Amino acid sequence: MKLQIKDVSYSFDGKQNILENINFYVDDGEFVTILGPSGSGKSTLFHLIGGIMKPHHGIISLDSKKINGLKGHISYMPQQPSLLPWRTVLENVLLGSELSGVKDKEMAKALLMKAGLEEYEKAYPHELSGGMKQRAAFIRSILSPQELMCLDEPFSALDELTRLQMQKWLMSVWEENRRSVLFVTHSIDEAVFLSDRIYVLSAKPATVIKEVVVPFPRPRSEEQLLSDEFFNLKRELYAALKPTFTT
């Protein structure tokens, strides 16, 4: 499933653009990250792709089909896990597929086992830790039938060690499924560790100021986080982002 964003602009008030002439793409089975400062419109971009809002200018397409303002084409994971408190863990992860009429309970149980949540199938969200909730939310996204997954800073609320564990777990699950992923973060380390390619956004009005291909082979390892190549790429991305901090 290929996503194409072409010349997309958006303004909340019709006067000042939040996004301005945004251009990028996500190829089938590719993991692409949008990296930018806080307030640069990264989440707004997801709302446009998801059809919650319509761009004032430009085209959003999936496999060459225009989807401006159309809902139901993406699987979305927000910053907060947004699990329904009255549903069990198993019922929560099945929600997206259930709404689409393609519920696969055996696949859900297999993914819960891989996530170390098999003992929590009948538990409720309040009984889970923050990392467990995020794993459940990601499984819900995987089980949804849409081929494009949009992940909106899903690990931002986690502590550093839990965040790294979640990144490694996400990669292990994604490697088996290879869905097209658009990931949003403001963490350079996270972007480099997870991505095939990275787009850097400017401060608002946001536009794409840099595209970087991540050269590291998969599967990724913690040791790569300490390599010279990793630090060199971090410096390159920081240099691109630095002007946005003072804009």
mmCIF file of C-alpha atoms in Angstrom:
data_model
loop_
_atom_site.group_PDB
_atom_site.id
_atom_site.type_symbol
_atom_site.label_atom_id
_atom_site.label_comp_id
_atom_site.label_asym_id
_atom_site.label_seq_id
_atom_site.Cartn_x
_atom_site.Cartn_y
_atom_site.Cartn_z
ATOM 1 C CA MET A 1 0.000 0.000 0.000
ATOM 2 C CA LYS A 2 1.726 3.192 -1.171
ATOM 3 C CA LEU A 3 0.881 6.543 0.395
ATOM 4 C CA GLN A 4 1.534 9.699 -1.604
ATOM 5 C CA ILE A 5 1.293 13.227 -0.175
ATOM 6 C CA LYS A 6 1.506 15.852 -2.907
ATOM 7 C CA ASP A 7 1.590 19.635 -2.335
ATOM 8 C CA VAL A 8 -0.601 19.394 0.788
ATOM 9 C CA SER A 9 -1.350 22.575 2.738
ATOM 10 C CA TYR A 10 -3.682 23.154 5.669
ATOM 11 C CA SER A 11 -4.774 26.080 7.831
ATOM 12 C CA PHE A 12 -7.102 26.108 10.829
ATOM 13 C CA ASP A 13 -8.197 29.704 10.333
ATOM 14 C CA GLY A 14 -7.877 30.051 6.572
ATOM 15 C CA LYS A 15 -5.125 32.636 7.012
ATOM 16 C CA GLN A 16 -1.931 31.094 8.380
ATOM 17 C CA ASN A 17 -0.889 27.647 7.172
ATOM 18 C CA ILE A 18 0.042 24.943 9.656
ATOM 19 C CA LEU A 19 1.281 22.722 6.815
ATOM 20 C CA GLU A 20 2.590 24.185 3.585
ATOM 21 C CA ASN A 21 3.248 22.309 0.332
ATOM 22 C CA ILE A 22 4.082 19.007 2.039
ATOM 23 C CA ASN A 23 5.443 16.315 -0.286
ATOM 24 C CA PHE A 24 6.490 12.794 0.670
ATOM 25 C CA TYR A 25 5.629 9.131 0.119
ATOM 26 C CA VAL A 26 5.601 5.780 1.919
ATOM 27 C CA ASP A 27 6.247 2.718 -0.245
ATOM 28 C CA ASP A 28 4.576 -0.635 0.265
ATOM 29 C CA GLY A 29 6.010 -2.350 3.359
ATOM 30 C CA GLU A 30 8.200 0.642 4.242
ATOM 31 C CA PHE A 31 8.700 2.186 7.689
ATOM 32 C CA VAL A 32 8.868 5.979 7.283
ATOM 33 C CA THR A 33 9.163 8.522 10.089
ATOM 34 C CA ILE A 34 8.129 12.163 10.222
ATOM 35 C CA LEU A 35 10.532 13.994 12.547
ATOM 36 C CA GLY A 36 9.859 17.535 13.633
ATOM 37 C CA PRO A 37 9.678 19.975 16.545
ATOM 38 C CA SER A 38 6.661 20.142 18.831
ATOM 39 C CA GLY A 39 3.809 22.085 17.273
ATOM 40 C CA SER A 40 4.998 21.562 13.713
ATOM 41 C CA GLY A 41 1.748 19.930 12.602
ATOM 42 C CA LYS A 42 2.749 16.269 12.698
ATOM 43 C CA SER A 43 -0.522 15.149 14.312
ATOM 44 C CA THR A 44 -2.501 17.441 11.997
ATOM 45 C CA LEU A 45 -0.910 15.609 9.093
ATOM 46 C CA PHE A 46 -2.247 12.311 10.471
ATOM 47 C CA HIS A 47 -5.731 13.789 10.808
ATOM 48 C CA LEU A 48 -5.590 14.741 7.137
ATOM 49 C CA ILE A 49 -4.379 11.302 6.052
ATOM 50 C CA GLY A 50 -7.090 9.672 8.179
ATOM 51 C CA GLY A 51 -9.801 11.796 6.568
ATOM 52 C CA ILE A 52 -10.824 13.567 9.782
ATOM 53 C CA MET A 53 -9.941 16.849 8.053
ATOM 54 C CA LYS A 54 -9.483 17.807 4.411
ATOM 55 C CA PRO A 55 -6.418 19.626 3.078
ATOM 56 C CA HIS A 56 -7.045 23.089 1.696
ATOM 57 C CA HIS A 57 -4.678 22.290 -1.141
ATOM 58 C CA GLY A 58 -3.006 19.194 -2.523
ATOM 59 C CA ILE A 59 -3.728 15.484 -2.895
ATOM 60 C CA ILE A 60 -3.485 12.535 -0.497
ATOM 61 C CA SER A 61 -3.579 9.172 -2.265
ATOM 62 C CA LEU A 62 -3.290 5.468 -1.498
ATOM 63 C CA ASP A 63 -2.195 3.301 -4.419
ATOM 64 C CA SER A 64 -3.006 6.245 -6.727
ATOM 65 C CA LYS A 65 -6.568 6.609 -5.352
ATOM 66 C CA LYS A 66 -7.354 10.077 -3.986
ATOM 67 C CA ILE A 67 -8.551 9.837 -0.368
ATOM 68 C CA ASN A 68 -8.892 13.509 0.634
ATOM 69 C CA GLY A 69 -11.508 13.638 3.408
ATOM 70 C CA LEU A 70 -12.233 9.893 3.231
ATOM 71 C CA LYS A 71 -12.169 7.807 6.420
ATOM 72 C CA GLY A 72 -11.452 4.124 7.015
ATOM 73 C CA HIS A 73 -8.267 3.803 4.944
ATOM 74 C CA ILE A 74 -5.696 3.716 7.741
ATOM 75 C CA SER A 75 -5.021 1.920 11.004
ATOM 76 C CA TYR A 76 -4.223 4.570 13.620
ATOM 77 C CA MET A 77 -2.370 4.351 16.930
ATOM 78 C CA PRO A 78 -2.497 7.590 18.975
ATOM 79 C CA GLN A 79 -0.125 8.898 21.636
ATOM 80 C CA GLN A 80 -2.334 7.433 24.346
ATOM 81 C CA PRO A 81 -3.391 3.770 24.012
ATOM 82 C CA SER A 82 -7.116 4.676 24.161
ATOM 83 C CA LEU A 83 -8.217 1.232 25.307
ATOM 84 C CA LEU A 84 -11.894 0.935 26.200
ATOM 85 C CA PRO A 85 -12.045 0.402 29.992
ATOM 86 C CA TRP A 86 -15.136 -1.843 29.864
ATOM 87 C CA ARG A 87 -13.561 -4.307 27.410
ATOM 88 C CA THR A 88 -10.982 -6.961 28.236
ATOM 89 C CA VAL A 89 -7.519 -6.855 26.643
ATOM 90 C CA LEU A 90 -8.562 -9.472 24.064
ATOM 91 C CA GLU A 91 -11.758 -7.581 23.273
ATOM 92 C CA ASN A 92 -9.792 -4.336 22.917
ATOM 93 C CA VAL A 93 -7.235 -5.706 20.476
ATOM 94 C CA LEU A 94 -10.022 -7.198 18.371
ATOM 95 C CA LEU A 95 -11.936 -3.927 18.136
ATOM 96 C CA GLY A 96 -10.589 -2.674 14.790
ATOM 97 C CA SER A 97 -10.992 -6.009 13.047
ATOM 98 C CA GLU A 98 -14.392 -6.497 14.679
ATOM 99 C CA LEU A 99 -15.646 -3.203 13.237
ATOM 100 C CA SER A 100 -14.450 -4.339 9.809
ATOM 101 C CA GLY A 101 -16.139 -7.734 10.097
ATOM 102 C CA VAL A 102 -12.896 -9.734 9.888
ATOM 103 C CA LYS A 103 -12.326 -10.680 13.526
ATOM 104 C CA ASP A 104 -9.532 -13.269 13.955
ATOM 105 C CA LYS A 105 -9.411 -14.353 17.599
ATOM 106 C CA GLU A 106 -6.646 -16.920 17.062
ATOM 107 C CA MET A 107 -4.349 -14.346 15.447
ATOM 108 C CA ALA A 108 -5.115 -11.947 18.300
ATOM 109 C CA LYS A 109 -4.175 -14.562 20.876
ATOM 110 C CA ALA A 110 -0.967 -15.378 19.012
ATOM 111 C CA LEU A 111 0.057 -11.710 18.973
ATOM 112 C CA LEU A 112 -0.813 -11.308 22.646
ATOM 113 C CA MET A 113 1.428 -14.280 23.394
ATOM 114 C CA LYS A 114 4.285 -12.701 21.412
ATOM 115 C CA ALA A 115 3.733 -9.493 23.384
ATOM 116 C CA GLY A 116 3.885 -11.345 26.697
ATOM 117 C CA LEU A 117 0.232 -10.547 27.371
ATOM 118 C CA GLU A 118 -1.264 -14.021 27.097
ATOM 119 C CA GLU A 119 -1.989 -14.061 30.830
ATOM 120 C CA TYR A 120 -3.871 -10.758 30.519
ATOM 121 C CA GLU A 121 -6.405 -11.698 27.829
ATOM 122 C CA LYS A 122 -9.278 -11.402 30.297
ATOM 123 C CA ALA A 123 -7.797 -8.482 32.236
ATOM 124 C CA TYR A 124 -9.031 -4.898 31.887
ATOM 125 C CA PRO A 125 -6.902 -1.879 30.907
ATOM 126 C CA HIS A 126 -6.613 -0.534 34.467
ATOM 127 C CA GLU A 127 -4.742 -3.738 35.392
ATOM 128 C CA LEU A 128 -1.974 -3.112 32.836
ATOM 129 C CA SER A 129 1.240 -1.080 33.004
ATOM 130 C CA GLY A 130 1.861 1.728 30.511
ATOM 131 C CA GLY A 131 4.044 -0.479 28.308
ATOM 132 C CA MET A 132 1.463 -3.266 28.335
ATOM 133 C CA LYS A 133 -1.257 -0.849 27.256
ATOM 134 C CA GLN A 134 0.892 0.371 24.355
ATOM 135 C CA ARG A 135 1.563 -3.208 23.244
ATOM 136 C CA ALA A 136 -2.160 -3.922 23.282
ATOM 137 C CA ALA A 137 -2.855 -0.758 21.274
ATOM 138 C CA PHE A 138 -0.250 -1.734 18.675
ATOM 139 C CA ILE A 139 -1.703 -5.236 18.353
ATOM 140 C CA ARG A 140 -5.105 -3.628 17.790
ATOM 141 C CA SER A 141 -3.546 -1.636 14.912
ATOM 142 C CA ILE A 142 -1.884 -4.744 13.453
ATOM 143 C CA LEU A 143 -5.186 -6.653 13.537
ATOM 144 C CA SER A 144 -7.080 -3.888 11.745
ATOM 145 C CA PRO A 145 -7.376 -4.767 8.044
ATOM 146 C CA GLN A 146 -6.005 -1.488 6.644
ATOM 147 C CA GLU A 147 -2.589 -1.862 5.025
ATOM 148 C CA LEU A 148 -1.284 1.562 6.138
ATOM 149 C CA MET A 149 -0.518 2.066 9.831
ATOM 150 C CA CYS A 150 -0.134 5.581 11.251
ATOM 151 C CA LEU A 151 1.600 5.667 14.636
ATOM 152 C CA ASP A 152 1.464 9.041 16.404
ATOM 153 C CA GLU A 153 4.279 9.271 19.003
ATOM 154 C CA PRO A 154 3.050 6.067 20.669
ATOM 155 C CA PHE A 155 5.973 5.792 23.113
ATOM 156 C CA SER A 156 6.358 9.437 24.139
ATOM 157 C CA ALA A 157 4.846 8.919 27.611
ATOM 158 C CA LEU A 158 7.119 5.983 28.512
ATOM 159 C CA ASP A 159 10.386 6.115 30.439
ATOM 160 C CA GLU A 160 13.602 5.649 28.451
ATOM 161 C CA LEU A 161 14.215 1.961 29.200
ATOM 162 C CA THR A 162 10.580 0.951 28.627
ATOM 163 C CA ARG A 163 10.594 3.003 25.434
ATOM 164 C CA LEU A 164 13.626 1.136 24.068
ATOM 165 C CA GLN A 165 12.040 -2.210 24.954
ATOM 166 C CA MET A 166 8.860 -1.151 23.158
ATOM 167 C CA GLN A 167 10.812 -0.045 20.084
ATOM 168 C CA LYS A 168 12.555 -3.417 19.882
ATOM 169 C CA TRP A 169 9.271 -5.248 20.364
ATOM 170 C CA LEU A 170 7.540 -3.141 17.717
ATOM 171 C CA MET A 171 10.331 -3.914 15.251
ATOM 172 C CA SER A 172 10.108 -7.653 15.895
ATOM 173 C CA VAL A 173 6.347 -7.675 15.251
ATOM 174 C CA TRP A 174 6.582 -5.366 12.240
ATOM 175 C CA GLU A 175 9.314 -7.500 10.652
ATOM 176 C CA GLU A 176 6.842 -10.399 10.553
ATOM 177 C CA ASN A 177 3.963 -8.363 9.102
ATOM 178 C CA ARG A 178 5.697 -5.684 6.983
ATOM 179 C CA ARG A 179 2.780 -3.298 6.819
ATOM 180 C CA SER A 180 3.382 0.188 5.448
ATOM 181 C CA VAL A 181 4.037 2.425 8.469
ATOM 182 C CA LEU A 182 4.076 6.195 8.878
ATOM 183 C CA PHE A 183 5.516 7.018 12.294
ATOM 184 C CA VAL A 184 5.581 10.424 13.987
ATOM 185 C CA THR A 185 8.107 11.383 16.658
ATOM 186 C CA HIS A 186 10.239 14.256 17.906
ATOM 187 C CA SER A 187 12.983 11.851 19.082
ATOM 188 C CA ILE A 188 15.978 11.623 16.747
ATOM 189 C CA ASP A 189 17.180 8.369 18.347
ATOM 190 C CA GLU A 190 13.782 6.757 17.888
ATOM 191 C CA ALA A 191 13.533 7.881 14.268
ATOM 192 C CA VAL A 192 16.955 6.507 13.361
ATOM 193 C CA PHE A 193 16.497 3.220 15.209
ATOM 194 C CA LEU A 194 13.120 2.385 13.673
ATOM 195 C CA SER A 195 13.023 3.830 10.177
ATOM 196 C CA ASP A 196 13.866 3.033 6.581
ATOM 197 C CA ARG A 197 13.579 6.711 5.697
ATOM 198 C CA ILE A 198 13.075 9.932 7.669
ATOM 199 C CA TYR A 199 11.452 13.202 6.630
ATOM 200 C CA VAL A 200 12.324 16.281 8.680
ATOM 201 C CA LEU A 201 9.687 18.993 9.063
ATOM 202 C CA SER A 202 10.392 22.646 9.709
ATOM 203 C CA ALA A 203 8.607 24.689 12.358
ATOM 204 C CA LYS A 204 5.203 25.924 11.258
ATOM 205 C CA PRO A 205 4.199 26.566 8.647
ATOM 206 C CA ALA A 206 5.685 23.094 8.324
ATOM 207 C CA THR A 207 7.291 21.931 5.134
ATOM 208 C CA VAL A 208 9.649 19.041 4.389
ATOM 209 C CA ILE A 209 13.222 20.332 4.716
ATOM 210 C CA LYS A 210 15.164 17.075 4.522
ATOM 211 C CA GLU A 211 14.833 13.418 3.551
ATOM 212 C CA VAL A 212 17.278 10.868 4.972
ATOM 213 C CA VAL A 213 17.697 7.214 4.046
ATOM 214 C CA VAL A 214 18.685 5.150 7.100
ATOM 215 C CA PRO A 215 21.530 2.837 5.994
ATOM 216 C CA PHE A 216 21.399 0.286 8.813
ATOM 217 C CA PRO A 217 20.355 -3.277 7.915
ATOM 218 C CA ARG A 218 17.524 -5.084 9.611
ATOM 219 C CA PRO A 219 16.976 -6.509 12.127
ATOM 220 C CA ARG A 220 18.274 -3.616 14.230
ATOM 221 C CA SER A 221 20.153 -4.082 17.495
ATOM 222 C CA GLU A 222 20.903 -2.009 20.600
ATOM 223 C CA GLU A 223 24.590 -2.032 19.659
ATOM 224 C CA GLN A 224 23.809 0.140 16.642
ATOM 225 C CA LEU A 225 22.695 2.889 19.021
ATOM 226 C CA LEU A 226 26.335 3.249 20.123
ATOM 227 C CA SER A 227 27.993 3.070 16.705
ATOM 228 C CA ASP A 228 29.813 5.947 15.009
ATOM 229 C CA GLU A 229 27.443 5.656 12.041
ATOM 230 C CA PHE A 230 24.454 6.103 14.335
ATOM 231 C CA PHE A 231 25.942 9.225 15.958
ATOM 232 C CA ASN A 232 26.902 10.686 12.595
ATOM 233 C CA LEU A 233 23.337 10.317 11.353
ATOM 234 C CA LYS A 234 22.023 11.834 14.600
ATOM 235 C CA ARG A 235 24.285 14.856 14.082
ATOM 236 C CA GLU A 236 23.048 15.249 10.512
ATOM 237 C CA LEU A 237 19.413 15.209 11.641
ATOM 238 C CA TYR A 238 20.087 17.508 14.586
ATOM 239 C CA ALA A 239 21.738 20.009 12.238
ATOM 240 C CA ALA A 240 18.602 19.945 10.079
ATOM 241 C CA LEU A 241 16.318 20.373 13.100
ATOM 242 C CA LYS A 242 18.392 22.977 14.961
ATOM 243 C CA PRO A 243 17.048 26.033 13.066
ATOM 244 C CA THR A 244 13.488 24.951 13.959
ATOM 245 C CA PHE A 245 14.202 25.237 17.688
ATOM 246 C CA THR A 246 14.624 29.004 17.495
ATOM 247 C CA THR A 247 12.006 29.756 14.834
#
